[in-house]
mmCIF file of C-alpha atoms and ligand atoms in Angstrom:
data_model
loop_
_atom_site.group_PDB
_atom_site.id
_atom_site.type_symbol
_atom_site.label_atom_id
_atom_site.label_comp_id
_atom_site.label_asym_id
_atom_site.label_seq_id
_atom_site.Cartn_x
_atom_site.Cartn_y
_atom_site.Cartn_z
ATOM 1 C CA MET A 1 31.707 85.479 43.390
ATOM 2 C CA SER A 2 28.313 84.547 44.787
ATOM 3 C CA VAL A 3 27.246 80.912 44.588
ATOM 4 C CA TYR A 4 24.447 81.848 42.202
ATOM 5 C CA GLY A 5 26.920 83.818 40.078
ATOM 6 C CA ASP A 6 29.168 80.776 40.062
ATOM 7 C CA ILE A 7 26.289 78.520 38.933
ATOM 8 C CA ILE A 8 25.383 80.915 36.092
ATOM 9 C CA ASP A 9 29.017 81.245 35.103
ATOM 10 C CA LYS A 10 29.496 77.495 34.896
ATOM 11 C CA LEU A 11 26.263 77.122 32.922
ATOM 12 C CA LYS A 12 27.699 79.373 30.212
ATOM 13 C CA ARG A 13 30.230 76.648 29.517
ATOM 14 C CA LYS A 14 28.635 73.342 30.513
ATOM 15 C CA LYS A 15 25.916 71.475 32.351
ATOM 16 C CA VAL A 16 26.226 71.508 36.132
ATOM 17 C CA HIS A 17 26.146 68.530 38.476
ATOM 18 C CA MET A 18 25.314 68.745 42.166
ATOM 19 C CA THR A 19 25.805 65.994 44.724
ATOM 20 C CA LEU A 20 23.213 65.789 47.477
ATOM 21 C CA ILE A 21 24.487 64.649 50.861
ATOM 22 C CA ASP A 22 21.959 63.893 53.584
ATOM 23 C CA PRO A 23 23.817 64.249 56.915
ATOM 24 C CA ALA A 24 21.287 61.968 58.620
ATOM 25 C CA SER A 25 22.128 59.037 56.345
ATOM 26 C CA GLN A 26 25.715 58.412 57.450
ATOM 27 C CA SER A 27 28.464 59.471 59.839
ATOM 28 C CA LEU A 28 30.263 62.786 59.475
ATOM 29 C CA GLN A 29 33.371 61.006 58.258
ATOM 30 C CA GLU A 30 31.349 59.161 55.638
ATOM 31 C CA SER A 31 29.721 62.415 54.461
ATOM 32 C CA ALA A 32 33.204 63.882 54.076
ATOM 33 C CA ARG A 33 34.402 60.840 52.160
ATOM 34 C CA ILE A 34 31.463 61.113 49.750
ATOM 35 C CA ALA A 35 32.226 64.798 49.177
ATOM 36 C CA ILE A 36 35.906 64.088 48.505
ATOM 37 C CA GLU A 37 35.057 61.384 45.972
ATOM 38 C CA ALA A 38 32.372 63.575 44.378
ATOM 39 C CA GLU A 39 34.878 66.384 43.907
ATOM 40 C CA ARG A 40 37.346 63.949 42.342
ATOM 41 C CA ALA A 41 34.586 62.773 39.988
ATOM 42 C CA GLY A 42 33.926 66.356 38.865
ATOM 43 C CA THR A 43 30.800 67.410 40.733
ATOM 44 C CA ASP A 44 30.320 71.193 40.835
ATOM 45 C CA PHE A 45 28.565 71.830 44.154
ATOM 46 C CA ILE A 46 27.546 69.959 47.283
ATOM 47 C CA MET A 47 23.943 70.256 48.382
ATOM 48 C CA ILE A 48 23.425 69.381 52.044
ATOM 49 C CA GLY A 49 20.027 68.374 53.315
ATOM 50 C CA GLY A 50 17.211 66.176 52.252
ATOM 51 C CA SER A 51 15.501 64.652 55.209
ATOM 52 C CA THR A 52 13.756 66.456 58.037
ATOM 53 C CA ARG A 53 15.659 64.843 60.920
ATOM 54 C CA ILE A 54 18.597 67.237 60.923
ATOM 55 C CA ASN A 55 19.301 70.012 63.428
ATOM 56 C CA SER A 56 21.533 73.034 62.974
ATOM 57 C CA GLU A 57 24.378 71.454 64.964
ATOM 58 C CA LEU A 58 24.615 68.498 62.588
ATOM 59 C CA MET A 59 24.317 70.901 59.645
ATOM 60 C CA ASP A 60 27.214 73.008 61.005
ATOM 61 C CA LYS A 61 29.426 69.979 61.560
ATOM 62 C CA THR A 62 28.670 68.530 58.132
ATOM 63 C CA VAL A 63 29.335 71.809 56.331
ATOM 64 C CA GLU A 64 32.547 72.304 58.310
ATOM 65 C CA ILE A 65 34.007 68.902 57.542
ATOM 66 C CA ILE A 66 33.096 69.099 53.839
ATOM 67 C CA LYS A 67 34.620 72.554 53.529
ATOM 68 C CA ALA A 68 37.754 71.396 55.329
ATOM 69 C CA LYS A 69 38.230 68.391 53.039
ATOM 70 C CA THR A 70 37.162 69.810 49.640
ATOM 71 C CA SER A 71 37.152 73.105 47.794
ATOM 72 C CA LEU A 72 33.518 72.711 46.753
ATOM 73 C CA LYS A 73 30.890 75.292 47.611
ATOM 74 C CA THR A 74 28.089 74.063 49.846
ATOM 75 C CA ILE A 75 24.406 74.873 49.419
ATOM 76 C CA ILE A 76 21.824 74.022 52.071
ATOM 77 C CA PHE A 77 18.796 72.189 50.704
ATOM 78 C CA PRO A 78 16.521 72.570 53.732
ATOM 79 C CA GLY A 79 13.947 69.977 54.648
ATOM 80 C CA SER A 80 12.840 71.956 57.706
ATOM 81 C CA PRO A 81 13.338 75.428 59.246
ATOM 82 C CA GLU A 82 15.942 73.982 61.670
ATOM 83 C CA MET A 83 18.313 73.134 58.854
ATOM 84 C CA ILE A 84 20.194 76.397 58.714
ATOM 85 C CA SER A 85 23.939 76.752 59.047
ATOM 86 C CA SER A 86 25.756 80.056 58.796
ATOM 87 C CA LYS A 87 28.825 78.104 57.734
ATOM 88 C CA ALA A 88 27.394 77.117 54.350
ATOM 89 C CA ASP A 89 28.056 79.207 51.261
ATOM 90 C CA ALA A 90 24.372 79.554 50.373
ATOM 91 C CA ILE A 91 20.913 78.246 51.115
ATOM 92 C CA TYR A 92 18.040 77.591 48.764
ATOM 93 C CA TYR A 93 15.200 79.865 49.811
ATOM 94 C CA MET A 94 12.679 77.489 48.394
ATOM 95 C CA SER A 95 8.938 77.217 48.068
ATOM 96 C CA LEU A 96 7.252 73.880 47.502
ATOM 97 C CA MET A 97 4.821 75.505 45.117
ATOM 98 C CA ASN A 98 2.537 72.521 44.625
ATOM 99 C CA SER A 99 2.048 71.769 48.323
ATOM 100 C CA ARG A 100 -1.422 71.806 49.849
ATOM 101 C CA ASN A 101 0.106 73.084 53.093
ATOM 102 C CA ILE A 102 0.820 76.793 53.209
ATOM 103 C CA GLU A 103 3.735 76.158 55.625
ATOM 104 C CA PHE A 104 5.771 74.641 52.790
ATOM 105 C CA ILE A 105 4.838 77.371 50.337
ATOM 106 C CA ILE A 106 5.509 80.453 52.489
ATOM 107 C CA GLY A 107 5.172 79.654 56.240
ATOM 108 C CA HIS A 108 8.659 78.295 57.001
ATOM 109 C CA GLN A 109 10.167 80.950 54.758
ATOM 110 C CA VAL A 110 8.512 83.769 56.721
ATOM 111 C CA LYS A 111 9.573 82.260 60.069
ATOM 112 C CA THR A 112 13.231 82.098 59.035
ATOM 113 C CA SER A 113 13.504 85.309 56.995
ATOM 114 C CA LEU A 114 14.927 87.560 59.710
ATOM 115 C CA LEU A 115 17.374 84.923 60.920
ATOM 116 C CA LEU A 116 18.683 84.425 57.393
ATOM 117 C CA ARG A 117 19.093 88.167 56.960
ATOM 118 C CA LYS A 118 21.024 88.419 60.250
ATOM 119 C CA LEU A 119 23.281 85.511 59.347
ATOM 120 C CA ALA A 120 24.011 87.222 56.032
ATOM 121 C CA ILE A 121 24.045 83.900 54.236
ATOM 122 C CA GLU A 122 23.472 83.974 50.484
ATOM 123 C CA THR A 123 19.882 83.002 49.692
ATOM 124 C CA ILE A 124 18.978 81.587 46.295
ATOM 125 C CA SER A 125 15.242 81.709 45.634
ATOM 126 C CA MET A 126 14.031 78.470 44.145
ATOM 127 C CA ALA A 127 10.690 77.076 43.036
ATOM 128 C CA TYR A 128 10.444 73.444 44.076
ATOM 129 C CA LEU A 129 7.962 71.277 42.169
ATOM 130 C CA VAL A 130 7.324 67.700 43.221
ATOM 131 C CA PHE A 131 6.288 65.146 40.617
ATOM 132 C CA GLU A 132 4.977 61.591 40.919
ATOM 133 C CA PRO A 133 5.875 59.390 42.682
ATOM 134 C CA GLY A 134 7.141 62.074 45.080
ATOM 135 C CA MET A 135 8.454 59.594 47.637
ATOM 136 C CA THR A 136 9.035 61.020 51.148
ATOM 137 C CA VAL A 137 9.079 64.669 50.138
ATOM 138 C CA GLY A 138 5.783 64.269 48.301
ATOM 139 C CA ARG A 139 4.170 62.792 51.412
ATOM 140 C CA VAL A 140 5.744 65.004 54.074
ATOM 141 C CA GLY A 141 5.431 68.092 51.884
ATOM 142 C CA GLU A 142 1.754 67.310 51.214
ATOM 143 C CA ALA A 143 2.261 67.845 47.506
ATOM 144 C CA ASN A 144 -0.418 67.787 44.853
ATOM 145 C CA LEU A 145 1.884 65.611 42.797
ATOM 146 C CA ILE A 146 2.313 66.541 39.138
ATOM 147 C CA LYS A 147 2.254 63.532 36.795
ATOM 148 C CA ARG A 148 5.735 62.840 35.490
ATOM 149 C CA ASP A 149 4.725 63.642 31.906
ATOM 150 C CA ASP A 150 2.116 66.359 32.569
ATOM 151 C CA CYS A 151 3.785 69.073 30.503
ATOM 152 C CA ASP A 152 0.864 71.496 30.691
ATOM 153 C CA THR A 153 0.643 71.646 34.494
ATOM 154 C CA ALA A 154 4.419 71.727 34.891
ATOM 155 C CA LEU A 155 4.671 74.599 32.431
ATOM 156 C CA LEU A 156 2.087 76.713 34.272
ATOM 157 C CA TYR A 157 3.997 76.293 37.536
ATOM 158 C CA ALA A 158 7.302 77.050 35.829
ATOM 159 C CA ILE A 159 6.039 80.269 34.262
ATOM 160 C CA ALA A 160 4.523 81.290 37.605
ATOM 161 C CA ALA A 161 7.880 80.641 39.285
ATOM 162 C CA GLU A 162 9.784 82.732 36.784
ATOM 163 C CA THR A 163 7.183 85.502 36.980
ATOM 164 C CA PHE A 164 7.632 85.585 40.767
ATOM 165 C CA GLY A 165 11.335 86.148 40.150
ATOM 166 C CA MET A 166 12.584 82.764 41.361
ATOM 167 C CA LYS A 167 16.210 82.266 40.363
ATOM 168 C CA LEU A 168 16.002 78.498 39.900
ATOM 169 C CA ILE A 169 13.334 75.874 39.358
ATOM 170 C CA TYR A 170 13.749 72.333 40.669
ATOM 171 C CA LEU A 171 11.800 69.421 39.135
ATOM 172 C CA GLU A 172 11.798 66.713 41.826
ATOM 173 C CA SER A 173 10.560 63.130 41.630
ATOM 174 C CA GLY A 174 11.597 62.379 45.206
ATOM 175 C CA SER A 175 14.802 60.912 46.526
ATOM 176 C CA GLY A 176 15.122 57.233 45.651
ATOM 177 C CA SER A 177 12.320 57.427 43.099
ATOM 178 C CA PRO A 178 12.133 54.525 40.613
ATOM 179 C CA THR A 179 11.449 57.040 37.813
ATOM 180 C CA TYR A 180 12.489 60.574 37.010
ATOM 181 C CA VAL A 181 10.690 63.575 35.504
ATOM 182 C CA SER A 182 10.036 62.967 31.819
ATOM 183 C CA GLU A 183 12.203 64.583 29.188
ATOM 184 C CA SER A 184 9.092 66.049 27.528
ATOM 185 C CA VAL A 185 8.349 68.099 30.672
ATOM 186 C CA VAL A 186 11.891 69.476 30.728
ATOM 187 C CA LYS A 187 11.727 70.331 27.008
ATOM 188 C CA ARG A 188 8.386 72.104 27.292
ATOM 189 C CA ILE A 189 9.531 74.183 30.269
ATOM 190 C CA LYS A 190 12.784 75.131 28.575
ATOM 191 C CA ASP A 191 10.848 76.412 25.567
ATOM 192 C CA TYR A 192 9.261 79.075 27.763
ATOM 193 C CA ILE A 193 11.528 80.017 30.628
ATOM 194 C CA ARG A 194 15.066 81.304 30.974
ATOM 195 C CA ILE A 195 15.937 80.531 34.599
ATOM 196 C CA PRO A 196 18.050 77.391 35.086
ATOM 197 C CA VAL A 197 16.164 74.116 35.481
ATOM 198 C CA ILE A 198 17.349 71.593 38.055
ATOM 199 C CA VAL A 199 16.221 67.976 37.760
ATOM 200 C CA GLY A 200 16.585 65.454 40.573
ATOM 201 C CA GLY A 201 15.125 62.285 41.985
ATOM 202 C CA GLY A 202 15.676 58.824 40.567
ATOM 203 C CA ILE A 203 18.655 59.634 38.351
ATOM 204 C CA ARG A 204 20.978 56.666 38.688
ATOM 205 C CA THR A 205 22.399 55.969 35.231
ATOM 206 C CA ARG A 206 24.443 57.880 32.696
ATOM 207 C CA GLU A 207 21.654 57.324 30.149
ATOM 208 C CA ALA A 208 19.100 59.038 32.383
ATOM 209 C CA ALA A 209 21.386 61.989 33.105
ATOM 210 C CA GLU A 210 22.359 62.330 29.461
ATOM 211 C CA SER A 211 18.818 62.276 28.110
ATOM 212 C CA LEU A 212 17.628 64.828 30.707
ATOM 213 C CA ALA A 213 20.585 67.073 29.895
ATOM 214 C CA ASN A 214 19.833 66.734 26.182
ATOM 215 C CA ALA A 215 16.209 67.636 26.877
ATOM 216 C CA GLY A 216 17.468 70.897 28.376
ATOM 217 C CA ALA A 217 18.062 70.243 32.084
ATOM 218 C CA ASP A 218 20.745 72.683 33.219
ATOM 219 C CA ILE A 219 21.582 71.086 36.553
ATOM 220 C CA ILE A 220 21.429 67.394 37.445
ATOM 221 C CA VAL A 221 21.239 66.352 41.103
ATOM 222 C CA THR A 222 22.078 62.889 42.372
ATOM 223 C CA GLY A 223 21.862 61.751 45.958
ATOM 224 C CA THR A 224 20.889 58.131 46.493
ATOM 225 C CA ILE A 225 23.559 56.838 44.133
ATOM 226 C CA VAL A 226 26.332 58.123 46.406
ATOM 227 C CA GLU A 227 24.754 56.607 49.498
ATOM 228 C CA ARG A 228 24.191 53.168 48.001
ATOM 229 C CA ASN A 229 27.426 52.819 46.094
ATOM 230 C CA SER A 230 30.685 51.777 47.668
ATOM 231 C CA ASN A 231 32.565 53.263 44.713
ATOM 232 C CA VAL A 232 31.264 56.849 44.752
ATOM 233 C CA TYR A 233 33.887 58.040 42.284
ATOM 234 C CA GLU A 234 32.954 55.535 39.590
ATOM 235 C CA ALA A 235 29.205 55.957 40.002
ATOM 236 C CA LEU A 236 29.413 59.740 39.782
ATOM 237 C CA HIS A 237 32.119 59.979 37.161
ATOM 238 C CA ASP A 238 29.970 57.952 34.784
ATOM 239 C CA ILE A 239 27.025 60.319 35.237
ATOM 240 C CA ILE A 240 29.010 63.558 35.249
ATOM 241 C CA SER A 241 30.967 62.661 32.116
ATOM 242 C CA SER A 242 27.683 61.949 30.302
ATOM 243 C CA ILE A 243 26.345 65.483 30.811
HETATM 244 C C1 1GP B 1 16.357 64.373 46.096
HETATM 245 O O1 1GP B 1 16.511 65.110 43.872
HETATM 246 C C2 1GP B 1 17.256 64.630 44.942
HETATM 247 O O2 1GP B 1 15.870 65.540 46.596
HETATM 248 C C3 1GP B 1 18.106 63.455 44.606
HETATM 249 O O3 1GP B 1 17.352 62.280 44.352
HETATM 250 O O4 1GP B 1 18.367 60.598 45.866
HETATM 251 O O5 1GP B 1 17.033 59.866 43.882
HETATM 252 O O6 1GP B 1 19.272 60.892 43.578
HETATM 253 P P1 1GP B 1 18.051 60.830 44.426
#
């Protein structure tokens, strides 16, 4: 089954949790350890990416070690056009829709389109929307940040994304954000669109994950919590069991 098919299949039964691993944040062995603990805690997929300082060699090695040590499917979450690995199960073919820089909306995607086709890696089209405070991705991605509770603007982007045929929409506050996208934004979007909604950035407690899931978030992503916590299993199990 394709990775996207697997996501949709799981969503028929439950909410989905994805663990984000940034290969630039720790050693390969540590990335593998996080993935092992995340699988034990019940995460559904591993997203690999995040920062822009990663080349394809490090991507390959990270995907390889995670696939050797777990049975989880890996999805590349590219921060730059260099972050492509044919060893991953899929890659988000994503557009930072609220960027001011055309490179993040369509430029990088055009440059890598032929390569991705040749590698025959599964591509999952995804609309990426960055909300305040945006953190590093808001700055580097030159985003016109959407206010965390601006339901009207978020809804217009979400409908545009679905109309374009995007398969997923990702509401991002930025990795390590002190806040996360408001529940009212998630609710409003879910009233209008059918594609799965991913929420990430700043989710560190079971209460946050639970209230976003109750608001309608289909997929919850956590990254920072696994990097800052010595007990990855406990930190993730608490969040995953709440959704
Ligand atoms: C970042 O949404 C992800 O792209 C995860 O955010 O690191 O804050 O969990 P955190």
